[in-house]
One Martini backbone bead per residue (centre of mass of N, CA, C, O) as a GRO file, in nm:
protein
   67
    1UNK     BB    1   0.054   0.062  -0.019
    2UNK     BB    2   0.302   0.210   0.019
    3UNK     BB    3   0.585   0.380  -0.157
    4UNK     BB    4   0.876   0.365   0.025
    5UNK     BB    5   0.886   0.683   0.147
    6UNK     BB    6   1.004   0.940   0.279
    7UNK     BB    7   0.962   1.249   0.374
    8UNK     BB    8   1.254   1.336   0.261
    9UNK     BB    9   1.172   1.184  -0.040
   10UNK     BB   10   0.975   1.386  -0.098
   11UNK     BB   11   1.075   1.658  -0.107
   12UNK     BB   12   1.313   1.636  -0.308
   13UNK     BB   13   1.121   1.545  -0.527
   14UNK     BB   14   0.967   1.834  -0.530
   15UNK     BB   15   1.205   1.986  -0.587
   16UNK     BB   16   1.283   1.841  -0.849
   17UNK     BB   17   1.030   1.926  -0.991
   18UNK     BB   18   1.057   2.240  -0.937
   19UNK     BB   19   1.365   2.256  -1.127
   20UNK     BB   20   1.233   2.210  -1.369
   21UNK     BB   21   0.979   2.358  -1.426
   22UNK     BB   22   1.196   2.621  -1.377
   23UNK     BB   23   1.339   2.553  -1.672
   24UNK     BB   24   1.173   2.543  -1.855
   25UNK     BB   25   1.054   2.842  -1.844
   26UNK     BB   26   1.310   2.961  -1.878
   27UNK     BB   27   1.348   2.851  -2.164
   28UNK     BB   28   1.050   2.937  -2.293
   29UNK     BB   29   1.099   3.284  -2.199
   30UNK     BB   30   1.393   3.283  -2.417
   31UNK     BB   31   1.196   3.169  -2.706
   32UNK     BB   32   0.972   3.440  -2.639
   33UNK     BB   33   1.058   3.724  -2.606
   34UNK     BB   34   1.042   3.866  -2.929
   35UNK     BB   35   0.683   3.773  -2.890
   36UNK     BB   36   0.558   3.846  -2.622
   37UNK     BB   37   0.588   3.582  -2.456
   38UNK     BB   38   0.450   3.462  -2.146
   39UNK     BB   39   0.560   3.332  -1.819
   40UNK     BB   40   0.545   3.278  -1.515
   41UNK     BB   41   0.778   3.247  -1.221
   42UNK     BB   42   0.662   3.036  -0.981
   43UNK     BB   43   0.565   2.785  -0.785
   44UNK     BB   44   0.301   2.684  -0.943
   45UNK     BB   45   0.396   2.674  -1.210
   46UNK     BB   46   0.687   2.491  -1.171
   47UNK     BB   47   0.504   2.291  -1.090
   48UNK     BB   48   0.347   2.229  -1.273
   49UNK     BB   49   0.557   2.192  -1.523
   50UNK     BB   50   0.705   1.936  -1.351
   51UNK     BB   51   0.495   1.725  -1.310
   52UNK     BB   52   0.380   1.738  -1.618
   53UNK     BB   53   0.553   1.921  -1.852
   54UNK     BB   54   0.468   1.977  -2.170
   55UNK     BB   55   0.168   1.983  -2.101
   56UNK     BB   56   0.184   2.183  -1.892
   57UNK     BB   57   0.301   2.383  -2.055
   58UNK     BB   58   0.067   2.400  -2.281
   59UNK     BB   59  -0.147   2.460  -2.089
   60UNK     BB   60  -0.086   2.750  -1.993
   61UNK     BB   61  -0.080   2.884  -2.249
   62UNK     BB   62  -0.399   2.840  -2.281
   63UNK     BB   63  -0.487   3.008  -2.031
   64UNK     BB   64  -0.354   3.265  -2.109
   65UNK     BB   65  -0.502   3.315  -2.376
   66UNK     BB   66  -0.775   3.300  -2.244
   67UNK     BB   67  -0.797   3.441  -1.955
   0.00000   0.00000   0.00000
Protein backbone atom coordinates (compact mmCIF):
# COMPACT_ATOMS: atom_id res chain seq x y z
CA UNK A 1 0.00 0.00 0.00
CA UNK A 2 3.09 2.92 1.25
CA UNK A 3 5.03 3.95 -1.67
CA UNK A 4 7.93 3.07 0.74
CA UNK A 5 9.66 6.72 0.71
CA UNK A 6 10.45 8.79 4.00
CA UNK A 7 8.80 12.13 4.11
CA UNK A 8 12.28 13.26 3.46
CA UNK A 9 12.35 11.76 0.04
CA UNK A 10 9.28 12.82 -0.62
CA UNK A 11 10.71 16.47 -0.38
CA UNK A 12 13.52 16.10 -2.34
CA UNK A 13 11.80 14.72 -5.30
CA UNK A 14 9.10 17.60 -5.01
CA UNK A 15 11.96 20.30 -5.16
CA UNK A 16 13.73 18.63 -8.24
CA UNK A 17 10.65 18.16 -9.90
CA UNK A 18 10.09 22.02 -9.03
CA UNK A 19 13.86 22.77 -10.02
CA UNK A 20 13.01 21.23 -13.31
CA UNK A 21 9.77 22.38 -14.15
CA UNK A 22 11.59 26.11 -13.07
CA UNK A 23 13.90 24.97 -16.18
CA UNK A 24 11.50 24.73 -18.20
CA UNK A 25 9.73 27.69 -17.97
CA UNK A 26 13.17 29.51 -18.08
CA UNK A 27 13.45 28.05 -21.66
CA UNK A 28 10.60 29.10 -22.62
CA UNK A 29 10.47 32.45 -21.56
CA UNK A 30 14.49 32.80 -23.27
CA UNK A 31 12.79 31.08 -26.54
CA UNK A 32 9.76 33.59 -26.97
CA UNK A 33 11.16 37.00 -25.65
CA UNK A 34 11.18 38.52 -29.07
CA UNK A 35 7.47 37.59 -29.20
CA UNK A 36 6.47 39.20 -25.96
CA UNK A 37 4.53 35.96 -25.09
CA UNK A 38 5.56 34.84 -21.62
CA UNK A 39 4.29 32.90 -19.05
CA UNK A 40 5.01 34.08 -15.05
CA UNK A 41 7.58 32.20 -13.21
CA UNK A 42 6.18 31.09 -9.69
CA UNK A 43 6.22 28.47 -7.48
CA UNK A 44 2.27 27.18 -8.96
CA UNK A 45 3.54 27.35 -12.14
CA UNK A 46 7.07 25.57 -11.92
CA UNK A 47 5.33 23.18 -10.05
CA UNK A 48 2.64 22.98 -12.76
CA UNK A 49 4.99 22.43 -15.21
CA UNK A 50 7.37 20.10 -13.11
CA UNK A 51 5.02 17.62 -12.14
CA UNK A 52 2.99 17.67 -15.49
CA UNK A 53 6.11 18.45 -18.24
CA UNK A 54 5.79 19.49 -21.54
CA UNK A 55 1.79 18.74 -21.46
CA UNK A 56 1.65 21.38 -18.51
CA UNK A 57 3.73 23.82 -20.41
CA UNK A 58 1.18 23.83 -23.36
CA UNK A 59 -1.23 23.71 -20.83
CA UNK A 60 -0.63 27.29 -19.15
CA UNK A 61 -0.34 28.66 -22.41
CA UNK A 62 -3.44 28.05 -23.31
CA UNK A 63 -4.74 29.19 -19.90
CA UNK A 64 -3.04 32.31 -20.43
CA UNK A 65 -4.49 32.58 -23.57
CA UNK A 66 -8.12 32.14 -23.16
CA UNK A 67 -8.01 33.42 -19.60
Amino acid sequence: LGLGLSPMELLVKFAFRGGIGFILLLVFNLLTRFTGYYLPINFYTASFCGFLGLPGLVSLCFLKTWL
